[in-house]
CSV table of C-alpha atoms in Angstrom, one decimal:
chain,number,residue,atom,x,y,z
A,1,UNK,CA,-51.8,-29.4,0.2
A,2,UNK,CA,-51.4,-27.2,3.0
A,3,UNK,CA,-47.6,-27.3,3.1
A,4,UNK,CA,-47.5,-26.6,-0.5
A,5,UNK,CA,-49.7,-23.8,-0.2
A,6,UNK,CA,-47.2,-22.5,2.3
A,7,UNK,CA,-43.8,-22.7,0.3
A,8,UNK,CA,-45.9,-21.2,-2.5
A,9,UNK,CA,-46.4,-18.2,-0.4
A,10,UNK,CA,-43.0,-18.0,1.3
A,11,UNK,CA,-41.1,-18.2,-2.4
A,12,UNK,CA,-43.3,-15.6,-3.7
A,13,UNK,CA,-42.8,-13.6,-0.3
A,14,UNK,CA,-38.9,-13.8,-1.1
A,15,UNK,CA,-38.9,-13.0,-4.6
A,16,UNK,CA,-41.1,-9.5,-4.2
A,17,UNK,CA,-38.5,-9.0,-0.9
A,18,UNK,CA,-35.3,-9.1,-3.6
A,19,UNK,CA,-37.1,-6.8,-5.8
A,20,UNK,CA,-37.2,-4.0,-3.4
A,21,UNK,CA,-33.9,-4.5,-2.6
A,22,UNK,CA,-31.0,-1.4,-3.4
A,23,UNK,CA,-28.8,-1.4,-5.8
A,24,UNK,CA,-25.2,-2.8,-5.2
A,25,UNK,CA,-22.9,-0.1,-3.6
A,26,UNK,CA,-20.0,0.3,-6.3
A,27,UNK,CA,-16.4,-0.1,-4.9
A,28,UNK,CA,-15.3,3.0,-3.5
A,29,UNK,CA,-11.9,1.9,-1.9
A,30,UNK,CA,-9.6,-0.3,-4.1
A,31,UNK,CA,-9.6,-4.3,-3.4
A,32,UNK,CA,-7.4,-5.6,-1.5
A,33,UNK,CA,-6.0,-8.9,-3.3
A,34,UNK,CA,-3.0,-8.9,-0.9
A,35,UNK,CA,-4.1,-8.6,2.1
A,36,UNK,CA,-1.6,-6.1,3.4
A,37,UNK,CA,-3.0,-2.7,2.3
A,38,UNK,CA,-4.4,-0.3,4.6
A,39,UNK,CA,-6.1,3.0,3.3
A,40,UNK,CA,-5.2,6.2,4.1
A,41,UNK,CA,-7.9,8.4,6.0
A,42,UNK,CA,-7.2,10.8,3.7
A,43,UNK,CA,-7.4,10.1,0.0
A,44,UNK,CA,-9.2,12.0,-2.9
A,45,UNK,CA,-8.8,11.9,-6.2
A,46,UNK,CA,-9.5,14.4,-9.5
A,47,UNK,CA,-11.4,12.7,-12.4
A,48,UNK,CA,-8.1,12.3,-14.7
A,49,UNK,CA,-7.2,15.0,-17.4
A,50,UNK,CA,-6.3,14.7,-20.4
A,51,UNK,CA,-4.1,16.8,-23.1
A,52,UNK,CA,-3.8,17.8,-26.7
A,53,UNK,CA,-1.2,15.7,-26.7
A,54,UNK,CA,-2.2,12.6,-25.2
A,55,UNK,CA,-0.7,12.9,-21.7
A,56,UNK,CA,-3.0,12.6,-18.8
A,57,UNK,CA,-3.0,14.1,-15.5
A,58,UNK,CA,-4.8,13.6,-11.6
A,59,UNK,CA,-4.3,15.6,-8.5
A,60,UNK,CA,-4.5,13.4,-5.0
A,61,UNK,CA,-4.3,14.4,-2.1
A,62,UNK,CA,-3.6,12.1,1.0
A,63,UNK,CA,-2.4,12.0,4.4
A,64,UNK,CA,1.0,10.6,5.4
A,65,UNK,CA,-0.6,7.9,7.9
A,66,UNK,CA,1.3,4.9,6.4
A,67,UNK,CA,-1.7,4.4,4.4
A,68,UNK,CA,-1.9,4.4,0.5
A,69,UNK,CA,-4.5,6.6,-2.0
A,70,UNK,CA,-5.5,4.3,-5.2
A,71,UNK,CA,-7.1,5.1,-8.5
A,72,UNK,CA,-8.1,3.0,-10.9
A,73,UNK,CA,-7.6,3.7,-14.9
A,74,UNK,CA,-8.6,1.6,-17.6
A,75,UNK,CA,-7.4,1.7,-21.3
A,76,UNK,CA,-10.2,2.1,-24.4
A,77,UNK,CA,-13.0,-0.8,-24.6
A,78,UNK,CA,-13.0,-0.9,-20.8
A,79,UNK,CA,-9.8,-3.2,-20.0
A,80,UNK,CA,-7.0,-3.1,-18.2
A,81,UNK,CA,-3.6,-2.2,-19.3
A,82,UNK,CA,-1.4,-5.1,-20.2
A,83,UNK,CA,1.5,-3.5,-18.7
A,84,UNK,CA,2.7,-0.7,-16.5
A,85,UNK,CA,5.8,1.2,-14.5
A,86,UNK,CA,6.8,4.2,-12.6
A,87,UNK,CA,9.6,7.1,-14.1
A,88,UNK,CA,10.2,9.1,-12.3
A,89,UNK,CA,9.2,7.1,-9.1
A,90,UNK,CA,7.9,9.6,-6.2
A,91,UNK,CA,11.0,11.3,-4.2
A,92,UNK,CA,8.8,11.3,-0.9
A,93,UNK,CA,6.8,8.1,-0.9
A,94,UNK,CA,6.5,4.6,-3.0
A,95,UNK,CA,4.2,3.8,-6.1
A,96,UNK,CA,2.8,0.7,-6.5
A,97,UNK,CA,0.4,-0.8,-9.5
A,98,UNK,CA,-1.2,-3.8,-10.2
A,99,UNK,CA,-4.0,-5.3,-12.6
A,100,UNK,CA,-7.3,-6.7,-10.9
A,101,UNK,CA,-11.0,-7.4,-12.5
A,102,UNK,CA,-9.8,-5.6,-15.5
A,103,UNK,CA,-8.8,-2.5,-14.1
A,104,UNK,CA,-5.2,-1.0,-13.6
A,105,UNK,CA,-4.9,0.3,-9.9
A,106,UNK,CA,-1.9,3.3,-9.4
A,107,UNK,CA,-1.7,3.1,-5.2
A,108,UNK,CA,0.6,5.8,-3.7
A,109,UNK,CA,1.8,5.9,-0.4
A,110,UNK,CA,3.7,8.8,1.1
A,111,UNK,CA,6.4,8.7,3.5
A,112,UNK,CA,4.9,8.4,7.2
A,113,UNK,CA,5.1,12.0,8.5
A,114,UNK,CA,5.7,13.7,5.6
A,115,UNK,CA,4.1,16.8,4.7
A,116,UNK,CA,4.3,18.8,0.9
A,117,UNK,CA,3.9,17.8,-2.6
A,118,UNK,CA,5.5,15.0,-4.4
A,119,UNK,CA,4.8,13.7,-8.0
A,120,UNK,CA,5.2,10.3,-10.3
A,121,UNK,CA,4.5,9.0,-13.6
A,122,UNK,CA,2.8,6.0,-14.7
A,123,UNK,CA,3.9,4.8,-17.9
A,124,UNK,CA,0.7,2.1,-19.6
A,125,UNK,CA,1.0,0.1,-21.9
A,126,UNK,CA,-2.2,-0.9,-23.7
A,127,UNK,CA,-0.3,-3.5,-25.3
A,128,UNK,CA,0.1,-4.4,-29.0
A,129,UNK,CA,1.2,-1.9,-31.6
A,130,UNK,CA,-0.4,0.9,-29.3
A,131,UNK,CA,1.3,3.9,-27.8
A,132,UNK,CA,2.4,4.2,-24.6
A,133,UNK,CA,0.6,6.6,-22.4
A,134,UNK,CA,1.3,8.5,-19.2
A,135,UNK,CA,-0.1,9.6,-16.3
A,136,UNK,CA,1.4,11.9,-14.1
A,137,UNK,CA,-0.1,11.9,-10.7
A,138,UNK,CA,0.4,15.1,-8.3
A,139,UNK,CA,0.3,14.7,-5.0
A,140,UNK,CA,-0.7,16.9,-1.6
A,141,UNK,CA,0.7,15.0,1.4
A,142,UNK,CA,-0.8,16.3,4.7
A,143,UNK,CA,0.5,15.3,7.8
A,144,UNK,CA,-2.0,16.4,10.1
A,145,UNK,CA,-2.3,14.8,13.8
A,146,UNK,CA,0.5,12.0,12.4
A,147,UNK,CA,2.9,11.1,14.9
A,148,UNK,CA,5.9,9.2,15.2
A,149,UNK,CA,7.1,7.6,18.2
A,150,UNK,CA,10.3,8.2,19.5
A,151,UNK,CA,12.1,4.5,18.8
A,152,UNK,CA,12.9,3.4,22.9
A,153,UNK,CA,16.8,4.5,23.8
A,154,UNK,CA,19.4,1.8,22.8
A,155,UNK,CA,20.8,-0.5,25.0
A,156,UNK,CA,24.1,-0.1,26.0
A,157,UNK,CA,25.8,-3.3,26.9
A,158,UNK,CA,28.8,-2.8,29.2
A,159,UNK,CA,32.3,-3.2,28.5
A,160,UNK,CA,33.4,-6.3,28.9
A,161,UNK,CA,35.7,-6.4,32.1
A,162,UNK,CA,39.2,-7.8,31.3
A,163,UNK,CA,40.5,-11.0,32.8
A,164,UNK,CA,42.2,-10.6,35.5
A,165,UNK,CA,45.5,-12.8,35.6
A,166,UNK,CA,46.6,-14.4,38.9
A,167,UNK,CA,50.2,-14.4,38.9
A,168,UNK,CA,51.1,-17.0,42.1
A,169,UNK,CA,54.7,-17.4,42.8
A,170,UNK,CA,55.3,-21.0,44.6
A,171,UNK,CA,58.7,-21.3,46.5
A,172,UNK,CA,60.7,-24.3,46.5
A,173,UNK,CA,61.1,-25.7,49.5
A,174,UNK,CA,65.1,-27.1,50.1
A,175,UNK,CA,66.3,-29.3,52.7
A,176,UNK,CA,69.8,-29.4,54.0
A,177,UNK,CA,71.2,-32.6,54.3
């Protein structure tokens, strides 16, 4: 009786400890399904705009660290695009999208080092009979405290010495008779 009495009061113990617990965090950074991606300590992100005429737009701004700025868009009714690409890619950087728990994630990454504004357009496709829509995303690169190391001198093998070719001269020896 005693032991039950116990577990009673531990379970109830638990159960009023979940209820005071916080709510989950939402995501804030973009998953990482690859396992490759590393985030730029710089990355922010306008809420996306969108026109009279159905384009849309965001402003970024990241740092050139080798790291990438995401956002995430999803099409009407909370899913994710069934399809995507880039025209015009970015001139200073690479664009990179991909689908995950029914969002559509746009990732740029600017060239390491590089400072100054680049640009890119996604083109989404909801899928279906619907119109393709676009998102042009204008990005600040900042390049503040990014270095690159100077790459270590080459090595210079040295010529290859040429053969040197003995030339040995044997005389015949001749008896007289």
């Amino acid at each position: 009786m005693r032991l039950r009495g116990s577990a009673i009061t531990l379970v109830s113990a638990l159960t009023l400890a979940a209820c005071a617990q916080t709510p989950v965090v939402q995501r804030v950074v973009p998953p990482n399904p690859f396992g490759y991606q590393k985030v730029s300590a710089v990355c922010k992100t306008t809420p996306v705009k969108t026109a009279a005429d159905g384009s849309m737009s965001v402003e970024m701004t990241v740092r050139s660290d080798d790291g990438l700025c995401a956002l995430s868009v999803q099409k009407p009714g909370n899913t994710n695009y069934r399809s995507f690409g880039v025209s015009p890619a970015p001139e200073h950087g690479k664009a990179f999208m991909y689908n995950f728990d029914d969002h559509t994630y746009i990732t740029y990454t600017p060239s390491t080092a590089y400072s100054g504004k680049d640009s890119f357009t996604a083109i989404l496709i909801p899928g279906g009979t619907e119109a393709r829509n676009k998102l042009t995303v204008n990005a600040v690169v900042d390049a503040t405290g990014v270095t690159i190391t100077a790459p270590p001198p080459a090595i210079v093998a040295p010529a290859a010495k040429k053969p040197v070719v003995k030339h040995t001269a044997t005389r015949r020896k001749t008896t007289k008779k």
